């Protein structure tokens, strides 16, 4: 069998993972190539100190991106681990005060499953439903808070729809009641301005590969204030203030630091670029009938556009779009063929949810890529509708 013709790939799946930046790769290969000059950062000798210096520098770079002090950052293997450490760790830290947590039905599985694990241990978990635009209203959050609530977990930007929550407002409600507030910011760190010093946020998760860093490394921000803390999930050495023991992955952490440094420098221009692509994509879809955007038109990160086309099945559409790489529903759901639980929570029918395509793009995407994807999409929708007439609503 012939290999697929990969002469042109148009990669529009940035919400799943982003291409690694050349300078990040350079930084990482440098660490690996010169591994003889770096020791274990726990060691006292000069090689150990060099490794420690690298890790500290990366922590400073990430701290600058987030507007926090470097000592508030714990390196992890990604956002999944950061979410678990934040939710299970903070719940255990506050368990003596009460056992109720609040989250949202459209969160990433890493958050929902961490909450489900706590529910099995006897915690009460309330899942708020967002409105049909995917937004969580402060009223809905206020209604869900109870005297025994210890933790609220709400994401900044939704990975399927791009919906952007009003974190400052939701966080203030938590602060007023002395409830810890965790934010999964995997889709926004490095892309939207974030200043955790200015935000009523206690815990914040991120992962390097969503902003042009390597896969397998991330971090959890833990606010330095009374009543805020996490109980570690792993036990071992004293690395990462004992909150995440184990020899740190030097090259990955250095890569995360480099990605943060680059993002600090070019976030504003990246965002202008992404907004232009977003407008170009939506403009190109304007002529097509029966198109619906899933998510919010007013509050979103413009690098994620989720569209349902009436009468068209998402999986067939995805095949017809090749070599354009997009997602149907979430990456985690696409194997199962089940309609996306995120879109269902927005009140979409199974049919609508199954017709959804997520376009996500960023720094390295060209206007040409968007135009190519648009031509493919419009042609595929038109052809599939002609094959199954009467299905279009
Ligand atoms: C990608 C993502 C995660 C998981 O990140 P990993 O690096 O795969 O652990 C968690 N939350 C959100 C919102 C994400 O987009």
Tab-separated table of C-alpha atoms and ligand atoms in Angstrom:
chain	number	residue	atom	x	y	z
A	1	UNK	CA	0.000	0.000	0.000
A	2	UNK	CA	1.251	3.459	-0.816
A	3	UNK	CA	1.987	5.918	1.918
A	4	UNK	CA	-0.532	8.767	2.086
A	5	UNK	CA	0.410	11.689	-0.103
A	6	UNK	CA	1.751	14.129	2.416
A	7	UNK	CA	3.080	16.597	-0.132
A	8	UNK	CA	1.004	19.256	1.510
A	9	UNK	CA	-0.292	19.126	5.041
A	10	UNK	CA	-2.298	22.048	6.326
A	11	UNK	CA	-2.117	21.747	10.084
A	12	UNK	CA	-5.069	23.447	11.772
A	13	UNK	CA	-5.140	21.492	15.016
A	14	UNK	CA	-3.183	23.831	17.304
A	15	UNK	CA	-5.590	23.221	20.187
A	16	UNK	CA	-4.396	19.591	20.219
A	17	UNK	CA	-0.704	20.451	20.021
A	18	UNK	CA	1.435	23.157	18.419
A	19	UNK	CA	4.590	22.905	16.296
A	20	UNK	CA	7.700	23.263	18.420
A	21	UNK	CA	9.529	26.573	17.963
A	22	UNK	CA	12.981	26.287	16.349
A	23	UNK	CA	14.627	28.213	19.209
A	24	UNK	CA	12.946	25.938	21.770
A	25	UNK	CA	14.305	22.909	19.974
A	26	UNK	CA	17.752	24.507	19.889
A	27	UNK	CA	17.634	25.087	23.650
A	28	UNK	CA	16.552	21.506	24.291
A	29	UNK	CA	19.035	19.806	22.003
A	30	UNK	CA	21.745	21.939	23.604
A	31	UNK	CA	20.815	20.542	27.028
A	32	UNK	CA	20.789	16.968	25.743
A	33	UNK	CA	23.928	17.259	23.619
A	34	UNK	CA	25.884	18.805	26.461
A	35	UNK	CA	24.436	16.490	29.065
A	36	UNK	CA	27.989	15.795	30.287
A	37	UNK	CA	28.112	19.401	31.562
A	38	UNK	CA	24.847	19.060	33.426
A	39	UNK	CA	24.445	16.815	36.408
A	40	UNK	CA	21.531	15.965	38.594
A	41	UNK	CA	20.231	19.294	39.921
A	42	UNK	CA	20.153	17.807	43.424
A	43	UNK	CA	23.944	17.331	43.360
A	44	UNK	CA	26.243	19.832	45.068
A	45	UNK	CA	29.055	19.714	42.487
A	46	UNK	CA	29.442	22.164	39.647
A	47	UNK	CA	27.534	20.020	37.113
A	48	UNK	CA	24.629	19.815	39.525
A	49	UNK	CA	24.721	23.550	40.082
A	50	UNK	CA	24.695	24.134	36.316
A	51	UNK	CA	21.556	22.016	35.972
A	52	UNK	CA	19.972	23.844	38.891
A	53	UNK	CA	20.805	27.160	37.278
A	54	UNK	CA	19.085	26.066	34.033
A	55	UNK	CA	15.958	25.018	35.875
A	56	UNK	CA	15.868	28.207	37.930
A	57	UNK	CA	16.273	30.287	34.765
A	58	UNK	CA	13.351	28.443	33.123
A	59	UNK	CA	11.253	29.013	36.229
A	60	UNK	CA	12.066	32.737	36.077
A	61	UNK	CA	11.110	32.881	32.394
A	62	UNK	CA	7.774	31.221	33.083
A	63	UNK	CA	7.187	33.434	36.124
A	64	UNK	CA	7.707	36.531	33.965
A	65	UNK	CA	5.132	35.254	31.457
A	66	UNK	CA	2.568	34.728	34.237
A	67	UNK	CA	3.375	37.752	36.391
A	68	UNK	CA	4.185	35.725	39.481
A	69	UNK	CA	7.117	34.897	41.660
A	70	UNK	CA	9.225	31.929	40.507
A	71	UNK	CA	8.771	30.167	43.834
A	72	UNK	CA	5.039	29.783	43.119
A	73	UNK	CA	5.718	27.433	40.179
A	74	UNK	CA	5.954	23.642	40.314
A	75	UNK	CA	7.048	21.813	37.148
A	76	UNK	CA	4.935	18.815	36.149
A	77	UNK	CA	4.617	16.483	33.154
A	78	UNK	CA	1.899	18.682	31.624
A	79	UNK	CA	-1.534	20.121	32.293
A	80	UNK	CA	-3.091	16.749	33.087
A	81	UNK	CA	-0.743	16.289	36.012
A	82	UNK	CA	-1.050	19.949	37.035
A	83	UNK	CA	-4.858	19.649	37.037
A	84	UNK	CA	-4.698	16.498	39.154
A	85	UNK	CA	-2.217	18.002	41.602
A	86	UNK	CA	-4.301	21.171	41.863
A	87	UNK	CA	-7.664	19.497	42.358
A	88	UNK	CA	-6.862	16.388	44.358
A	89	UNK	CA	-3.973	18.121	46.151
A	90	UNK	CA	-5.975	21.204	47.167
A	91	UNK	CA	-9.005	19.117	48.142
A	92	UNK	CA	-6.845	17.060	50.502
A	93	UNK	CA	-5.189	20.216	51.813
A	94	UNK	CA	-8.580	21.613	52.796
A	95	UNK	CA	-10.446	18.373	53.588
A	96	UNK	CA	-10.668	19.199	57.307
A	97	UNK	CA	-12.802	22.240	56.456
A	98	UNK	CA	-15.398	20.573	54.225
A	99	UNK	CA	-15.760	18.266	51.254
A	100	UNK	CA	-17.517	20.054	48.411
A	101	UNK	CA	-16.025	21.111	45.068
A	102	UNK	CA	-17.524	22.933	42.107
A	103	UNK	CA	-16.573	22.592	38.459
A	104	UNK	CA	-18.192	22.988	35.025
A	105	UNK	CA	-19.544	20.305	32.693
A	106	UNK	CA	-17.403	21.606	29.785
A	107	UNK	CA	-14.028	21.242	31.522
A	108	UNK	CA	-11.201	19.124	30.132
A	109	UNK	CA	-11.288	15.439	31.091
A	110	UNK	CA	-8.217	15.949	33.267
A	111	UNK	CA	-10.333	18.173	35.527
A	112	UNK	CA	-13.572	16.204	35.314
A	113	UNK	CA	-11.887	12.870	35.995
A	114	UNK	CA	-9.845	14.272	38.888
A	115	UNK	CA	-13.132	15.501	40.389
A	116	UNK	CA	-14.724	12.111	39.723
A	117	UNK	CA	-11.859	10.433	41.592
A	118	UNK	CA	-12.570	12.684	44.581
A	119	UNK	CA	-16.275	11.883	44.361
A	120	UNK	CA	-15.360	8.202	44.778
A	121	UNK	CA	-13.549	9.179	47.981
A	122	UNK	CA	-16.712	10.783	49.318
A	123	UNK	CA	-16.431	14.358	48.077
A	124	UNK	CA	-19.528	16.141	46.814
A	125	UNK	CA	-18.986	17.467	43.298
A	126	UNK	CA	-21.272	20.032	41.671
A	127	UNK	CA	-20.950	20.430	37.911
A	128	UNK	CA	-22.341	23.722	36.693
A	129	UNK	CA	-23.782	23.809	33.170
A	130	UNK	CA	-22.734	26.839	31.108
A	131	UNK	CA	-25.246	28.750	28.992
A	132	UNK	CA	-25.724	27.819	25.325
A	133	UNK	CA	-22.747	30.045	24.424
A	134	UNK	CA	-20.548	28.049	26.809
A	135	UNK	CA	-20.223	30.857	29.360
A	136	UNK	CA	-20.462	30.324	33.112
A	137	UNK	CA	-22.525	33.069	34.704
A	138	UNK	CA	-21.418	34.468	38.063
A	139	UNK	CA	-24.986	33.811	39.277
A	140	UNK	CA	-24.705	30.117	38.435
A	141	UNK	CA	-21.411	29.929	40.307
A	142	UNK	CA	-22.775	31.835	43.307
A	143	UNK	CA	-25.738	29.427	43.435
A	144	UNK	CA	-23.419	26.428	43.449
A	145	UNK	CA	-21.217	27.660	46.321
A	146	UNK	CA	-22.001	26.230	49.774
A	147	UNK	CA	-20.581	26.832	53.231
A	148	UNK	CA	-18.539	23.613	52.890
A	149	UNK	CA	-17.172	24.401	49.386
A	150	UNK	CA	-13.364	24.241	49.328
A	151	UNK	CA	-12.451	24.473	45.672
A	152	UNK	CA	-13.796	25.747	42.358
A	153	UNK	CA	-12.186	24.665	39.062
A	154	UNK	CA	-13.035	26.568	35.871
A	155	UNK	CA	-10.963	26.720	32.698
A	156	UNK	CA	-9.837	29.963	31.057
A	157	UNK	CA	-10.219	29.017	27.360
A	158	UNK	CA	-12.169	25.934	26.334
A	159	UNK	CA	-10.152	23.525	24.208
A	160	UNK	CA	-13.064	22.568	21.942
A	161	UNK	CA	-14.894	25.849	21.461
A	162	UNK	CA	-12.413	28.592	22.360
A	163	UNK	CA	-14.926	30.071	24.818
A	164	UNK	CA	-13.189	32.506	27.171
A	165	UNK	CA	-14.483	32.734	30.747
A	166	UNK	CA	-14.461	35.891	32.850
A	167	UNK	CA	-11.917	34.542	35.322
A	168	UNK	CA	-11.542	37.797	37.288
A	169	UNK	CA	-15.246	37.957	38.004
A	170	UNK	CA	-15.666	34.272	38.854
A	171	UNK	CA	-12.535	34.349	40.988
A	172	UNK	CA	-13.767	37.290	43.017
A	173	UNK	CA	-16.816	35.260	44.064
A	174	UNK	CA	-14.498	32.524	45.304
A	175	UNK	CA	-12.246	34.950	47.196
A	176	UNK	CA	-15.213	36.559	48.938
A	177	UNK	CA	-16.086	33.155	50.383
A	178	UNK	CA	-12.574	31.920	51.024
A	179	UNK	CA	-12.902	29.170	48.422
A	180	UNK	CA	-9.780	28.140	46.477
A	181	UNK	CA	-9.975	28.845	42.743
A	182	UNK	CA	-8.202	26.656	40.173
A	183	UNK	CA	-7.949	27.656	36.516
A	184	UNK	CA	-6.941	25.268	33.730
A	185	UNK	CA	-5.172	27.723	31.430
A	186	UNK	CA	-3.638	25.148	29.074
A	187	UNK	CA	-5.215	26.855	26.047
A	188	UNK	CA	-4.427	30.450	26.995
A	189	UNK	CA	-0.956	30.589	28.543
A	190	UNK	CA	1.453	32.120	26.042
A	191	UNK	CA	-1.415	33.301	23.845
A	192	UNK	CA	-3.502	35.657	25.957
A	193	UNK	CA	-2.143	38.083	28.540
A	194	UNK	CA	-2.312	36.533	31.997
A	195	UNK	CA	-1.218	38.206	35.189
A	196	UNK	CA	-1.821	35.860	38.090
A	197	UNK	CA	-0.627	38.538	40.508
A	198	UNK	CA	-3.592	40.591	39.395
A	199	UNK	CA	-6.111	37.760	39.252
A	200	UNK	CA	-8.060	36.234	42.141
A	201	UNK	CA	-6.651	32.813	41.195
A	202	UNK	CA	-4.995	30.364	43.604
A	203	UNK	CA	-3.978	27.557	41.274
A	204	UNK	CA	-3.308	27.615	37.535
A	205	UNK	CA	-2.351	24.751	35.192
A	206	UNK	CA	-0.423	24.967	31.938
A	207	UNK	CA	1.373	22.746	29.445
A	208	UNK	CA	4.300	23.678	27.171
A	209	UNK	CA	3.161	21.954	23.979
A	210	UNK	CA	0.108	24.183	23.598
A	211	UNK	CA	2.388	27.200	23.087
A	212	UNK	CA	5.195	25.850	20.903
A	213	UNK	CA	7.106	24.057	23.639
A	214	UNK	CA	7.734	20.317	23.978
A	215	UNK	CA	5.195	17.675	24.989
A	216	UNK	CA	5.594	16.148	28.434
A	217	UNK	CA	6.225	19.230	30.544
A	218	UNK	CA	3.987	21.781	32.217
A	219	UNK	CA	3.565	23.581	35.478
A	220	UNK	CA	1.198	24.386	38.297
A	221	UNK	CA	1.094	27.879	39.776
A	222	UNK	CA	0.286	27.852	43.479
A	223	UNK	CA	-0.471	31.223	45.071
A	224	UNK	CA	1.643	32.096	48.060
A	225	UNK	CA	-1.084	32.964	50.521
A	226	UNK	CA	-2.583	31.632	53.725
A	227	UNK	CA	-5.066	28.803	53.305
A	228	UNK	CA	-3.781	27.909	49.822
A	229	UNK	CA	-1.753	24.768	49.273
A	230	UNK	CA	-1.701	21.273	47.855
A	231	UNK	CA	-0.869	17.879	49.313
A	232	UNK	CA	1.519	16.098	46.894
A	233	UNK	CA	0.287	13.123	44.877
A	234	UNK	CA	3.741	11.557	44.611
A	235	UNK	CA	6.197	10.776	47.379
A	236	UNK	CA	9.957	10.743	47.109
A	237	UNK	CA	12.733	13.304	47.142
A	238	UNK	CA	12.590	16.973	47.999
A	239	UNK	CA	12.429	18.301	44.431
A	240	UNK	CA	9.906	21.019	43.580
A	241	UNK	CA	9.379	21.835	47.245
A	242	UNK	CA	8.405	18.174	47.795
A	243	UNK	CA	5.228	18.849	45.817
A	244	UNK	CA	6.521	16.953	42.784
A	245	UNK	CA	9.413	14.667	43.688
A	246	UNK	CA	11.616	13.005	41.078
A	247	UNK	CA	14.604	14.136	39.017
A	248	UNK	CA	13.369	17.052	36.925
A	249	UNK	CA	13.414	16.691	33.109
A	250	UNK	CA	16.096	19.290	32.431
A	251	UNK	CA	15.768	19.531	28.624
A	252	UNK	CA	11.969	19.641	28.745
A	253	UNK	CA	11.950	22.282	31.462
A	254	UNK	CA	14.506	24.362	29.558
A	255	UNK	CA	12.229	24.009	26.519
A	256	UNK	CA	9.255	25.235	28.526
A	257	UNK	CA	11.324	28.219	29.709
A	258	UNK	CA	12.334	29.065	26.143
A	259	UNK	CA	8.725	28.793	24.934
A	260	UNK	CA	7.667	31.145	27.739
A	261	UNK	CA	10.429	33.634	26.878
A	262	UNK	CA	9.408	33.644	23.218
A	263	UNK	CA	5.709	33.984	24.072
A	264	UNK	CA	6.426	36.962	26.350
A	265	UNK	CA	8.083	38.721	23.433
A	266	UNK	CA	5.553	38.079	20.715
A	267	UNK	CA	2.185	37.418	22.314
A	268	UNK	CA	0.681	40.721	21.176
A	269	UNK	CA	1.706	40.313	17.528
A	270	UNK	CA	0.714	36.616	17.539
A	271	UNK	CA	-2.730	37.610	18.749
A	272	UNK	CA	-3.146	40.205	16.003
A	273	UNK	CA	-2.144	37.540	13.465
A	274	UNK	CA	-4.538	34.957	14.921
A	275	UNK	CA	-7.398	37.454	14.941
A	276	UNK	CA	-6.840	38.157	11.245
A	277	UNK	CA	-6.933	34.436	10.446
A	278	UNK	CA	-10.080	34.064	12.534
A	279	UNK	CA	-11.816	36.848	10.629
A	280	UNK	CA	-10.630	35.392	7.329
A	281	UNK	CA	-12.021	31.966	8.197
A	282	UNK	CA	-15.387	33.288	9.336
A	283	UNK	CA	-15.585	35.619	6.357
A	284	UNK	CA	-15.024	32.675	4.031
A	285	UNK	CA	-17.789	30.688	5.697
A	286	UNK	CA	-20.289	33.522	5.541
A	287	UNK	CA	-21.610	32.458	2.141
A	288	UNK	CA	-22.322	28.886	3.226
A	289	UNK	CA	-25.821	28.118	4.474
A	290	UNK	CA	-26.695	26.112	7.578
A	291	UNK	CA	-23.470	26.955	9.402
A	292	UNK	CA	-23.451	27.437	13.136
A	293	UNK	CA	-20.585	28.462	15.362
A	294	UNK	CA	-20.362	26.486	18.584
A	295	UNK	CA	-19.337	28.724	21.458
A	296	UNK	CA	-19.451	32.436	22.083
A	297	UNK	CA	-19.234	35.095	19.380
A	298	UNK	CA	-18.267	37.759	21.913
A	299	UNK	CA	-16.005	35.998	24.395
A	300	UNK	CA	-13.475	33.684	22.812
A	301	UNK	CA	-9.854	33.049	21.962
A	302	UNK	CA	-9.811	33.631	18.187
A	303	UNK	CA	-7.425	30.748	17.465
A	304	UNK	CA	-10.191	28.163	17.970
A	305	UNK	CA	-13.260	28.136	15.728
A	306	UNK	CA	-15.778	25.320	16.139
A	307	UNK	CA	-18.356	25.031	13.358
A	308	UNK	CA	-21.299	22.717	12.725
A	309	UNK	CA	-22.698	22.382	9.219
A	310	UNK	CA	-26.320	21.211	9.151
A	311	UNK	CA	-26.859	17.840	7.477
A	312	UNK	CA	-23.204	16.863	7.425
A	313	UNK	CA	-21.469	14.194	9.479
A	314	UNK	CA	-18.227	15.391	11.090
A	315	UNK	CA	-16.195	12.214	10.590
A	316	UNK	CA	-16.995	12.041	6.845
A	317	UNK	CA	-16.262	15.732	6.615
A	318	UNK	CA	-12.898	15.263	8.271
A	319	UNK	CA	-11.900	12.571	5.785
A	320	UNK	CA	-13.040	14.799	2.926
A	321	UNK	CA	-10.883	17.640	4.266
A	322	UNK	CA	-7.575	15.773	3.963
A	323	UNK	CA	-4.770	16.907	3.888
A	324	UNK	CA	-6.210	19.564	6.182
A	325	UNK	CA	-5.722	18.437	9.792
A	326	UNK	CA	-8.599	19.524	12.007
A	327	UNK	CA	-10.519	17.908	14.834
A	328	UNK	CA	-14.054	16.665	15.058
A	329	UNK	CA	-15.193	17.121	18.620
A	330	UNK	CA	-12.364	16.744	21.080
A	331	UNK	CA	-9.297	14.646	20.412
A	332	UNK	CA	-10.231	12.496	23.395
A	333	UNK	CA	-13.683	11.771	21.987
A	334	UNK	CA	-12.842	11.322	18.352
A	335	UNK	CA	-11.843	7.676	18.817
A	336	UNK	CA	-15.139	6.754	20.428
A	337	UNK	CA	-17.408	8.281	17.782
A	338	UNK	CA	-19.543	9.670	20.608
A	339	UNK	CA	-20.778	13.218	20.155
A	340	UNK	CA	-18.703	15.736	22.130
A	341	UNK	CA	-19.896	16.129	25.725
A	342	UNK	CA	-18.785	19.767	25.574
A	343	UNK	CA	-21.086	20.570	22.662
A	344	UNK	CA	-23.896	18.560	24.258
A	345	UNK	CA	-23.526	20.702	27.390
A	346	UNK	CA	-24.102	23.746	25.169
A	347	UNK	CA	-27.452	22.235	24.234
A	348	UNK	CA	-26.425	20.942	20.804
A	349	UNK	CA	-28.245	17.860	19.518
A	350	UNK	CA	-26.286	14.669	18.796
A	351	UNK	CA	-26.543	15.449	15.084
A	352	UNK	CA	-25.257	18.998	15.517
A	353	UNK	CA	-22.447	17.877	17.793
A	354	UNK	CA	-21.458	15.147	15.350
A	355	UNK	CA	-21.271	17.687	12.519
A	356	UNK	CA	-18.777	19.846	14.416
A	357	UNK	CA	-15.313	20.630	13.115
A	358	UNK	CA	-12.740	22.430	15.227
A	359	UNK	CA	-10.334	24.637	13.299
A	360	UNK	CA	-7.442	25.787	15.489
A	361	UNK	CA	-4.455	27.750	14.326
A	362	UNK	CA	-1.763	30.127	15.500
A	363	UNK	CA	1.669	31.619	15.105
A	364	UNK	CA	2.877	29.614	12.099
A	365	UNK	CA	-0.423	29.483	10.198
A	366	UNK	CA	-0.530	31.398	6.908
A	367	UNK	CA	-3.538	33.061	5.308
A	368	UNK	CA	-2.971	30.562	2.462
A	369	UNK	CA	-3.544	27.671	4.852
A	370	UNK	CA	-6.871	29.120	5.926
A	371	UNK	CA	-7.897	29.728	2.307
A	372	UNK	CA	-6.965	26.172	1.345
A	373	UNK	CA	-8.942	24.740	4.289
A	374	UNK	CA	-11.896	26.959	3.436
A	375	UNK	CA	-11.998	25.772	-0.188
A	376	UNK	CA	-11.847	22.157	0.959
A	377	UNK	CA	-14.491	22.689	3.630
A	378	UNK	CA	-16.990	24.486	1.407
A	379	UNK	CA	-16.555	21.893	-1.354
A	380	UNK	CA	-16.871	18.965	1.077
A	381	UNK	CA	-19.987	20.331	2.791
A	382	UNK	CA	-21.614	21.011	-0.556
A	383	UNK	CA	-20.768	17.528	-1.874
A	384	UNK	CA	-21.836	15.662	1.276
A	385	UNK	CA	-25.123	17.535	1.366
A	386	UNK	CA	-25.756	16.614	-2.277
A	387	UNK	CA	-25.069	12.933	-1.441
A	388	UNK	CA	-27.578	12.939	1.405
A	389	UNK	CA	-30.245	15.464	0.386
A	390	UNK	CA	-33.038	16.152	2.810
A	391	UNK	CA	-30.746	15.820	5.803
A	392	UNK	CA	-29.840	19.487	5.856
A	393	UNK	CA	-31.968	21.202	8.449
B	1	LIG	C1	-4.242	19.951	26.354
B	1	LIG	C2	-5.041	20.264	27.555
B	1	LIG	C3	-4.844	19.593	28.774
B	1	LIG	C4	-3.879	18.439	28.924
B	1	LIG	O1	-2.566	18.783	28.649
B	1	LIG	P1	-1.469	17.618	28.567
B	1	LIG	O2	-0.236	18.322	28.160
B	1	LIG	O3	-1.964	16.655	27.539
B	1	LIG	O4	-1.392	16.990	29.900
B	1	LIG	C5	-5.603	19.964	29.853
B	1	LIG	N1	-6.507	20.944	29.759
B	1	LIG	C6	-6.734	21.616	28.604
B	1	LIG	C7	-7.737	22.698	28.571
B	1	LIG	C8	-6.009	21.281	27.474
B	1	LIG	O5	-6.256	21.939	26.338
